[in-house]
Amino acid sequence: MIIFGSPSRYVQGAGALNQIGAELARLGGSVALLVDPVMNEKYGAGIRAACESAGLTPQILIFSGECTDPEISRLLAAVDGPNKPEIVAAIGGGKCIDAGKAMSHQLGARVVTVPSIASTDAPTSHIYVVYDDDHRLVAVRKLARNPELVIVDTAVIVAAPRQLFLAGIGDAIGKIHEVTCCADAGGKNMFGGTSAWTAVALAKSCHEIVLAHARDALAALDRGEVTPAFERMVEATVLMSGLAFESGGLSVAHSMTRGLSALVPWSHQMHGMQIAYANVVQMRLQGATEDAIDRFAGFCHDIGLPVTLADLGDRAPTEDEVTILADMTMTSPHIGHLPAPITSRDIAEAIDWVETRFKAAQ
C-alpha cells in the first residue's frame, strides 16, 4: 500500500518570518513558541510583534541547545497547567525543531517548524531524534502526522554559515539514489508503506535542481543575497528532499550513518556531509557505472562536499574501522533497499574502492 505524507502548509520566501503571527492565527488554538537563543536574540522582538499584531499571546520558551529527555521534560513542565498549548512552534536549528516535535508529541499538540538553517530536510518530516547529554543518539521517534505548517524565511537562511547550507545540499543530492533504490526493491518508506512514485519524481527533480543551481546558490549565500537560484535550492533541500525521503524511503547512504556517527573523527561531521560521502559508496553498491560515480563524486568535490572518508575526517580509515563501519551499516532497517542483497564484506569492499579511486581528489 502506498503512503504519502507531507506538511499541511509550506511557506517560503524572504521575510516569511514576519508572517508567523498570521500563519499561526489561521490555524487556531493556543500557541507555545520554542525559540533557540540565537534566533531569539536576532529575531525575537519581530516574532513577538508579528504574533501580537495577529492577536496572539503565545507562551515563549527558550531552548537549551540539546534535545534530550531531561530537556523535553523541562519544557513540558514549563507549559504544564490548565491552558496547555494546542500548537507548538519550534523556531531554530535541527535540535530545537526536534525538541518542539517531542513536546507536541507528548502534549498531543500540532507542531509548526520554522528552521533557521537549511542543513537537513527534517523540518517537513514527522520524525525527530533524541540524544543524551554527550550527543549520542538515544532514539528516533515518530509523530502521528507531519508538521501542520513549515515556515522557511530565506533571508534568515542566507545569513547562516555556509557549511550548514552546504550540508543541506549534501543531504539532498543523493536522495535520487536512495529513493529510487528503495522503490525498485519494493522497500518500505518512513510511514511503513510502499514507496510513492510521486516521491521518486520529487527525488529526481531535487537532484536536477541541485546540479543546476548549487553553485549559483552558494555564490548568492557568499554575497548574502537571496536570488531565484537560492530560493530554488532551499526548496529542493528542505521541501522536495524531505517529501522524497519520507514517502520514498531510504537505503545504504542513511544506513551508513549508524557507523559514521559512532566512529571518531567522522562522528564529528554534520549529517549532510556524512550522507554526501555515503552516497558515493551506495552508488558503487547499487551497480552504478564508474563514469556515473565519477560524475557524481566530481560534482560533490567541486562544490566542497566530501567523497571519501579521508575527505570527511581528514584521515584515511584503518582496516578495523572499515570493518566496524560496514558491520554497523548492516544493522539498519534500510539496508535491504537495493537491487540485490549485500553483505558487510560488500560494503567494506565498496568503501575501500571509493578511498582508492578518489584519493587523488583529496
Coordinates of C-alpha atoms in Angstrom, one line a residue:
M1 CA 0.0 0.0 0.0
I2 CA 1.4 3.4 -1.0
I3 CA 1.5 6.0 1.8
F4 CA 2.5 9.6 1.1
G5 CA 2.8 12.1 3.9
S6 CA 3.6 15.9 3.9
P7 CA 3.1 19.1 5.9
S8 CA -0.3 20.7 5.6
R9 CA 1.2 24.0 4.5
Y10 CA 4.6 25.2 3.4
V11 CA 5.6 28.9 3.3
Q12 CA 8.9 30.0 1.9
G13 CA 10.5 33.4 1.0
A14 CA 12.5 36.3 2.2
G15 CA 10.5 37.9 5.1
A16 CA 8.3 34.8 5.7
L17 CA 9.1 35.0 9.4
N18 CA 7.2 38.3 9.5
Q19 CA 4.1 36.3 8.7
I20 CA 4.4 33.9 11.6
G21 CA 1.6 35.6 13.6
A22 CA -0.9 35.5 10.7
E23 CA 0.0 31.9 9.8
L24 CA -0.4 30.7 13.4
A25 CA -3.6 32.6 13.8
R26 CA -5.2 30.9 10.8
L27 CA -4.5 27.5 12.4
G28 CA -6.5 28.5 15.6
G29 CA -5.7 27.5 19.1
S30 CA -3.3 28.5 21.9
V31 CA 0.4 28.6 21.0
A32 CA 3.8 27.9 22.7
L33 CA 6.9 29.2 20.9
L34 CA 10.1 27.3 21.4
V35 CA 12.9 29.5 20.3
D36 CA 16.6 28.8 20.2
P37 CA 18.8 31.5 21.8
V38 CA 20.4 32.8 18.6
M39 CA 17.0 33.2 16.9
N40 CA 15.6 34.9 20.0
E41 CA 18.4 37.4 20.1
K42 CA 18.2 38.2 16.4
Y43 CA 14.5 37.9 15.6
G44 CA 12.7 37.6 19.0
A45 CA 11.3 41.1 19.0
G46 CA 10.0 40.7 15.5
I47 CA 8.4 37.4 16.2
R48 CA 6.7 38.8 19.3
A49 CA 5.4 41.8 17.3
A50 CA 4.1 39.6 14.5
C51 CA 2.2 37.4 17.0
E52 CA 0.8 40.4 18.8
S53 CA -0.4 42.0 15.6
A54 CA -2.3 38.8 14.8
G55 CA -3.9 38.9 18.3
L56 CA -1.8 36.0 19.7
T57 CA -0.2 35.9 23.1
P58 CA 2.0 32.8 22.9
Q59 CA 4.0 31.4 25.8
I60 CA 7.6 31.7 24.8
L61 CA 10.2 29.2 25.9
I62 CA 14.0 29.3 25.2
F63 CA 15.6 26.1 24.0
S64 CA 18.7 25.0 26.0
G65 CA 20.6 23.6 23.0
E66 CA 20.3 19.8 23.3
C67 CA 17.2 17.7 22.5
T68 CA 17.4 15.3 25.5
D69 CA 14.7 13.6 27.5
P70 CA 15.5 15.9 30.5
E71 CA 15.2 19.0 28.3
I72 CA 11.9 17.7 26.9
S73 CA 10.7 17.2 30.5
R74 CA 11.8 20.7 31.5
L75 CA 9.9 22.2 28.5
L76 CA 6.8 20.2 29.3
A77 CA 6.9 21.3 32.9
A78 CA 7.0 24.9 31.8
V79 CA 3.7 24.6 29.9
D80 CA 2.0 22.3 32.5
G81 CA -1.3 23.7 33.7
P82 CA -4.9 24.1 32.6
N83 CA -4.0 26.0 29.4
K84 CA -1.7 23.6 27.7
P85 CA -0.8 24.8 24.1
E86 CA -2.6 23.3 21.2
I87 CA 0.2 24.3 18.9
V88 CA 4.0 24.1 19.5
A89 CA 6.0 26.2 17.1
A90 CA 9.8 25.4 17.1
I91 CA 12.0 28.2 15.7
G92 CA 15.6 27.4 15.3
G93 CA 18.1 24.7 14.2
G94 CA 17.5 21.0 13.9
K95 CA 17.8 20.2 17.7
C96 CA 15.3 22.9 18.5
I97 CA 12.9 21.6 15.9
D98 CA 13.3 18.1 17.3
A99 CA 12.6 19.3 20.8
G100 CA 9.5 21.1 19.5
K101 CA 8.3 17.9 17.8
A102 CA 8.9 16.0 21.0
M103 CA 6.9 18.5 23.0
S104 CA 4.0 18.3 20.6
H105 CA 4.1 14.5 20.7
Q106 CA 3.8 14.4 24.5
L107 CA 1.1 17.1 24.5
G108 CA -0.9 15.8 21.6
A109 CA -0.5 19.3 20.0
R110 CA 0.0 20.3 16.4
V111 CA 3.6 21.2 15.5
V112 CA 4.9 24.1 13.4
T113 CA 8.5 24.2 12.3
V114 CA 10.5 27.4 11.5
P115 CA 14.1 26.4 10.5
S116 CA 16.9 28.9 10.9
I117 CA 19.2 26.9 8.7
A118 CA 18.8 24.6 5.7
S119 CA 21.3 21.9 6.8
T120 CA 18.8 19.0 6.6
D121 CA 15.3 18.2 5.3
A122 CA 14.0 17.5 8.8
P123 CA 11.6 20.5 9.1
T124 CA 9.0 18.8 6.9
S125 CA 9.1 15.3 8.5
H126 CA 7.2 13.5 11.2
I127 CA 10.4 12.1 12.6
Y128 CA 12.5 13.5 15.5
V129 CA 15.7 12.4 17.2
V130 CA 16.5 12.4 20.9
Y131 CA 20.1 12.4 22.2
D132 CA 21.8 12.0 25.6
D133 CA 24.0 14.7 27.2
D134 CA 27.0 13.5 25.3
H135 CA 25.1 13.9 21.9
R136 CA 24.8 10.1 21.5
L137 CA 21.6 9.1 19.8
V138 CA 19.1 7.7 22.2
A139 CA 16.0 7.2 20.0
V140 CA 14.4 8.1 16.7
R141 CA 10.7 8.7 17.3
K142 CA 7.7 9.5 15.1
L143 CA 4.8 11.9 15.4
A144 CA 1.3 10.8 14.4
R145 CA 1.5 13.2 11.4
N146 CA 3.7 15.7 9.7
P147 CA 4.0 19.3 10.8
E148 CA 0.9 21.4 10.4
L149 CA 3.0 24.3 9.0
V150 CA 6.5 24.9 7.8
I151 CA 7.8 28.5 7.5
V152 CA 11.2 29.0 5.8
D153 CA 12.5 32.6 5.7
T154 CA 15.2 32.6 3.1
A155 CA 16.5 35.9 4.4
V156 CA 17.3 34.1 7.6
I157 CA 18.7 31.0 5.8
V158 CA 21.1 33.1 3.7
A159 CA 22.6 34.7 6.8
A160 CA 23.5 31.3 8.3
P161 CA 27.0 29.8 8.0
R162 CA 28.0 28.4 4.5
Q163 CA 28.9 25.0 5.8
L164 CA 25.4 24.5 7.2
F165 CA 23.8 25.3 3.8
L166 CA 26.4 23.0 2.1
A167 CA 25.5 20.2 4.4
G168 CA 21.8 20.6 3.3
I169 CA 22.9 20.2 -0.3
G170 CA 24.8 17.0 0.8
D171 CA 21.7 15.6 2.4
A172 CA 19.6 16.3 -0.7
I173 CA 21.9 15.5 -3.6
G174 CA 21.8 11.7 -3.2
K175 CA 18.1 11.2 -2.5
I176 CA 17.7 10.2 -6.1
H177 CA 19.8 7.1 -5.4
E178 CA 18.2 6.1 -2.1
V179 CA 14.6 6.7 -3.1
T180 CA 14.9 5.0 -6.5
C181 CA 16.7 2.0 -5.0
C182 CA 14.1 1.7 -2.2
A183 CA 11.2 1.9 -4.7
D184 CA 12.8 -0.6 -7.1
A185 CA 13.5 -3.0 -4.3
G186 CA 9.9 -2.8 -3.0
G187 CA 11.1 -1.4 0.3
K188 CA 9.1 0.4 3.0
N189 CA 9.1 4.2 3.3
M190 CA 9.2 6.1 6.6
F191 CA 5.4 5.6 7.0
G192 CA 5.7 1.8 6.6
G193 CA 4.1 1.9 3.2
T194 CA 5.3 1.2 -0.3
S195 CA 7.4 3.9 -2.0
A196 CA 5.2 6.5 -3.7
W197 CA 6.3 7.2 -7.3
T198 CA 5.4 10.8 -6.6
A199 CA 8.3 10.7 -4.1
V200 CA 10.6 9.2 -6.8
A201 CA 9.7 12.1 -9.1
L202 CA 10.4 14.6 -6.4
A203 CA 13.8 13.0 -5.7
K204 CA 14.7 13.2 -9.4
S205 CA 13.6 16.8 -9.6
C206 CA 15.5 17.6 -6.4
H207 CA 18.7 16.1 -7.9
E208 CA 18.3 18.1 -11.1
I209 CA 17.8 21.4 -9.2
V210 CA 20.9 20.7 -7.1
L211 CA 23.0 20.0 -10.2
A212 CA 21.7 23.1 -12.0
H213 CA 21.7 25.7 -9.2
A214 CA 24.0 24.6 -6.3
R215 CA 27.0 26.7 -7.5
D216 CA 24.9 29.9 -8.1
A217 CA 23.1 29.4 -4.8
L218 CA 26.3 29.1 -2.8
A219 CA 27.7 32.2 -4.6
A220 CA 24.5 34.0 -3.6
L221 CA 24.9 32.9 0.0
D222 CA 28.5 34.2 0.0
R223 CA 27.1 37.6 -1.1
G224 CA 24.3 37.4 1.5
E225 CA 21.8 37.8 -1.4
V226 CA 18.5 35.9 -1.8
T227 CA 18.3 35.1 -5.5
P228 CA 16.0 32.8 -7.6
A229 CA 18.7 30.2 -7.6
F230 CA 19.0 30.4 -3.8
E231 CA 15.2 30.1 -3.4
R232 CA 15.1 27.0 -5.7
M233 CA 18.0 25.4 -3.7
V234 CA 16.2 25.9 -0.4
E235 CA 13.0 24.5 -1.7
A236 CA 15.0 21.5 -3.0
T237 CA 16.9 20.8 0.2
V238 CA 14.1 21.4 2.6
L239 CA 10.8 20.6 0.9
M240 CA 11.5 18.3 -2.1
S241 CA 14.2 16.3 -0.3
G242 CA 12.0 15.9 2.8
L243 CA 9.0 14.7 0.9
A244 CA 11.1 12.4 -1.2
F245 CA 12.8 10.6 1.7
E246 CA 9.8 10.2 3.9
S247 CA 7.4 8.9 1.2
G248 CA 10.1 7.3 -1.0
G249 CA 12.3 5.6 1.5
L250 CA 16.0 5.3 2.3
S251 CA 18.8 2.9 1.5
V252 CA 22.5 2.4 2.1
A253 CA 23.6 6.0 2.5
H254 CA 21.5 6.7 5.5
S255 CA 22.2 3.3 6.8
M256 CA 25.9 4.2 6.9
T257 CA 25.3 7.0 9.4
R258 CA 25.0 4.2 12.1
G259 CA 28.7 3.6 11.8
L260 CA 29.8 7.1 10.8
S261 CA 28.1 8.6 13.9
A262 CA 29.9 6.1 16.2
L263 CA 33.4 6.5 14.8
V264 CA 35.7 9.4 15.5
P265 CA 36.6 11.6 13.6
W266 CA 33.6 11.0 11.2
S267 CA 31.1 11.3 14.1
H268 CA 32.0 15.0 14.4
Q269 CA 30.9 15.8 10.9
M270 CA 27.4 17.1 10.0
H271 CA 24.8 14.7 8.9
G272 CA 24.6 16.1 5.3
M273 CA 28.4 15.8 4.9
Q274 CA 28.2 12.1 6.0
I275 CA 25.3 11.5 3.6
A276 CA 27.1 13.1 0.6
Y277 CA 30.1 10.8 1.1
A278 CA 27.9 7.7 1.8
N279 CA 26.1 8.2 -1.5
V280 CA 29.3 7.6 -3.4
V281 CA 29.6 4.3 -1.6
Q282 CA 26.0 3.5 -2.3
M283 CA 26.4 4.1 -6.0
R284 CA 29.2 1.5 -6.1
L285 CA 27.0 -1.0 -4.2
Q286 CA 23.9 -0.4 -6.4
G287 CA 25.9 -1.2 -9.5
A288 CA 26.2 2.3 -11.0
T289 CA 28.8 2.7 -13.8
E290 CA 32.2 4.0 -12.9
D291 CA 31.5 7.0 -15.2
A292 CA 28.3 7.8 -13.3
I293 CA 30.1 7.6 -10.0
D294 CA 33.0 9.8 -11.2
R295 CA 30.5 12.5 -12.4
F296 CA 28.6 12.4 -9.0
A297 CA 31.8 12.5 -7.0
G298 CA 33.3 15.2 -9.2
F299 CA 30.4 17.5 -8.7
C300 CA 30.4 16.9 -4.9
H301 CA 34.2 17.6 -4.8
D302 CA 33.8 20.8 -6.9
I303 CA 31.3 22.4 -4.6
G304 CA 33.1 21.3 -1.4
L305 CA 31.3 18.1 -0.4
P306 CA 33.4 15.0 0.8
V307 CA 33.7 12.0 -1.4
T308 CA 35.9 9.8 0.7
L309 CA 36.4 9.1 4.4
A310 CA 39.7 10.9 4.2
D311 CA 37.8 14.0 2.9
L312 CA 35.2 13.6 5.7
G313 CA 37.5 13.1 8.6
D314 CA 40.9 14.4 7.5
R315 CA 42.4 11.0 7.6
A316 CA 42.0 7.6 5.9
P317 CA 40.3 4.8 7.9
T318 CA 42.1 1.8 9.3
E319 CA 41.1 -1.7 8.2
D320 CA 39.3 -2.3 11.6
E321 CA 37.4 1.0 11.2
V322 CA 36.2 0.0 7.8
T323 CA 35.0 -3.3 9.2
I324 CA 33.1 -1.6 12.1
L325 CA 31.5 0.8 9.7
A326 CA 30.4 -1.9 7.4
D327 CA 29.1 -4.1 10.2
M328 CA 27.1 -1.3 11.8
T329 CA 25.7 -0.3 8.4
M330 CA 24.2 -3.8 8.1
T331 CA 22.1 -3.2 11.3
S332 CA 19.9 -0.6 9.6
P333 CA 16.4 -1.4 8.6
H334 CA 17.0 0.4 5.2
I335 CA 19.9 -1.8 4.2
G336 CA 17.8 -4.2 2.1
H337 CA 16.7 -1.4 -0.2
L338 CA 19.0 -2.2 -3.1
P339 CA 18.6 -4.1 -6.4
A340 CA 20.3 -7.2 -4.8
P341 CA 21.2 -8.3 -1.3
I342 CA 24.6 -7.2 0.1
T343 CA 26.9 -8.3 2.9
S344 CA 29.2 -6.5 5.3
R345 CA 32.1 -7.6 3.1
D346 CA 30.4 -6.0 0.1
I347 CA 30.2 -2.7 2.0
A348 CA 33.8 -2.9 3.1
E349 CA 35.0 -3.5 -0.4
A350 CA 32.9 -0.6 -1.7
I351 CA 34.4 1.7 1.0
D352 CA 37.9 0.7 0.0
W353 CA 37.1 1.1 -3.7
V354 CA 36.0 4.7 -3.1
E355 CA 39.0 5.6 -0.9
T356 CA 41.4 4.2 -3.6
R357 CA 39.6 5.7 -6.7
F358 CA 39.2 9.2 -5.3
K359 CA 42.4 9.5 -3.3
A360 CA 43.9 11.9 -5.8
A361 CA 41.0 14.3 -5.3
Q362 CA 41.7 14.9 -1.7

